[in-house]
Amino acid sequence: MFQDEGRFGLLGTPCRCWAPRRLRPVVGARLERKYLYAFSAVSPHDGVMDSLILPWVSAETMSIFLAEVARRHASEFILMVMDRAGWHLAGKLIVPENMRLMFLPPYSPELNPAEHLWEALREDCFANHVFKD
């Protein structure tokens, strides 16, 4: 499985959009910096995706995510491919028995197909939206 985290928050991102000729589109904005983090892992073999939304990124929350993926796939051995974020390499990270970690080379996000998940979500679901909470 390929794993990655994405940060989503109330701070909107204006981007291009369609509007009738001679009309300028109006897009709301919010300046509050409040974020949640989506942890996801995708299997290129069968397309199965496991996700959790957690309040921050740390070795503790990463351990919670890995434990949940291991629980959901208890009868399988999981090779989890991930980048070299600090919380992935932390000594406090707890790796389940049915899982091994493999790290991508530094500065190579293009090798992780899970990165494209965040691009699609941000462009299709979050662009030009303002959320109350």
C-alpha positions as MATLAB code, in Angstrom:
seq = 'MFQDEGRFGLLGTPCRCWAPRRLRPVVGARLERKYLYAFSAVSPHDGVMDSLILPWVSAETMSIFLAEVARRHASEFILMVMDRAGWHLAGKLIVPENMRLMFLPPYSPELNPAEHLWEALREDCFANHVFKD';
ca = [
       0.000    0.000    0.000;
       1.093    3.570   -0.633;
       0.486    5.987    2.248;
       0.342    9.774    2.511;
      -1.206   12.538    4.603;
      -3.050   15.599    3.368;
      -3.778   18.802    5.287;
      -7.203   20.376    4.873;
      -8.383   23.528    6.538;
     -10.692   26.492    6.644;
      -8.216   28.731    4.829;
      -9.703   28.572    1.326;
      -7.753   28.484   -1.924;
      -9.203   30.606   -4.716;
      -8.612   29.190   -8.176;
      -9.830   29.680  -11.730;
     -13.480   28.997  -12.457;
     -16.020   29.555  -15.222;
     -18.328   32.582  -15.200;
     -20.607   34.239  -17.766;
     -18.908   36.752  -20.064;
     -18.301   40.197  -18.589;
     -18.971   38.970  -15.043;
     -16.209   38.510  -12.518;
     -16.829   35.489  -10.275;
     -17.037   36.189   -6.561;
     -15.294   33.638   -4.357;
     -15.485   33.708   -0.570;
     -12.418   33.662    1.625;
     -11.674   32.797    5.210;
      -8.503   33.594    7.097;
      -8.872   31.272   10.085;
      -6.008   28.788   10.236;
      -7.604   25.608   11.520;
      -6.633   22.269    9.998;
      -7.409   18.552   10.013;
      -5.203   15.870    8.516;
      -6.384   13.010    6.327;
      -4.247    9.884    6.519;
      -4.792    7.485    3.604;
      -3.270    4.323    2.215;
      -4.095    2.923   -1.221;
      -3.432   -0.552   -2.554;
      -2.347   -0.526   -6.227;
      -3.168   -4.250   -6.387;
      -6.928   -4.041   -5.785;
      -7.688   -0.310   -5.345;
      -8.671   -0.626   -1.678;
      -8.229    2.626    0.226;
      -8.162    3.084    4.000;
      -8.411    6.557    5.548;
      -8.638    8.296    8.905;
      -9.119   11.969    9.726;
      -7.044   13.027   12.713;
      -6.408   16.387   14.420;
      -2.627   16.565   13.851;
       0.351   14.663   12.465;
       2.784   13.013   14.855;
       4.294    9.619   15.583;
       1.309    8.960   17.869;
      -1.356    9.670   15.226;
       0.662    7.800   12.588;
       0.766    4.775   14.927;
      -3.028    4.994   15.337;
      -3.444    5.020   11.555;
      -1.072    2.082   10.997;
      -2.847    0.068   13.707;
      -6.227    0.735   12.079;
      -4.998   -0.328    8.620;
      -3.433   -3.468   10.138;
      -6.725   -4.253   11.910;
      -8.738   -3.823    8.699;
      -6.352   -6.163    6.849;
      -5.609   -8.580    9.694;
      -5.276  -11.623    7.411;
      -2.821   -9.909    5.041;
       0.831   -8.866    5.178;
       1.141   -5.169    4.310;
       4.167   -3.492    2.769;
       3.500    0.197    3.489;
       5.373    2.561    1.154;
       5.695    6.121    2.455;
       7.798    9.249    2.281;
      10.362   10.258    4.871;
       8.291   12.642    6.972;
       9.654   13.099   10.485;
       6.782   11.251   12.154;
       7.341    8.265    9.793;
      10.919    7.885   11.001;
      10.322    8.681   14.680;
      11.551    6.201   17.257;
       8.135    6.328   18.967;
       6.337    5.005   15.859;
       4.615    1.672   16.558;
       4.546   -0.647   13.524;
       2.029   -3.539   13.685;
       3.205   -7.145   13.376;
       1.611   -7.727    9.957;
       3.199   -4.628    8.426;
       6.617   -3.519    7.197;
       7.562    0.016    6.196;
       9.428    0.938    3.033;
      10.594    4.510    2.512;
      10.753    6.376   -0.774;
      13.931    8.251   -1.718;
      14.105   11.820   -0.338;
      12.384   14.594   -2.319;
      10.507   12.255   -4.646;
       6.747   12.827   -4.212;
       6.194   11.847   -7.858;
       6.906    8.216   -6.890;
       3.967    8.078   -4.485;
       0.607    7.593   -6.269;
      -1.252    8.524   -3.050;
      -0.082   12.136   -3.583;
      -2.520   12.457   -6.510;
      -5.454   11.761   -4.211;
      -4.939   15.110   -2.470;
      -4.583   17.000   -5.756;
      -7.906   15.649   -6.991;
      -9.715   16.385   -3.719;
      -8.400   19.933   -3.501;
      -9.214   20.761   -7.128;
     -12.605   19.047   -7.374;
     -14.057   19.330   -3.873;
     -12.418   22.160   -1.945;
     -11.441   24.873   -4.439;
     -13.479   28.105   -4.161;
     -15.434   26.865   -1.130;
     -15.706   28.459    2.288;
     -16.601   26.174    5.178;
     -18.243   27.256    8.462;
     -16.245   24.802   10.590;
];
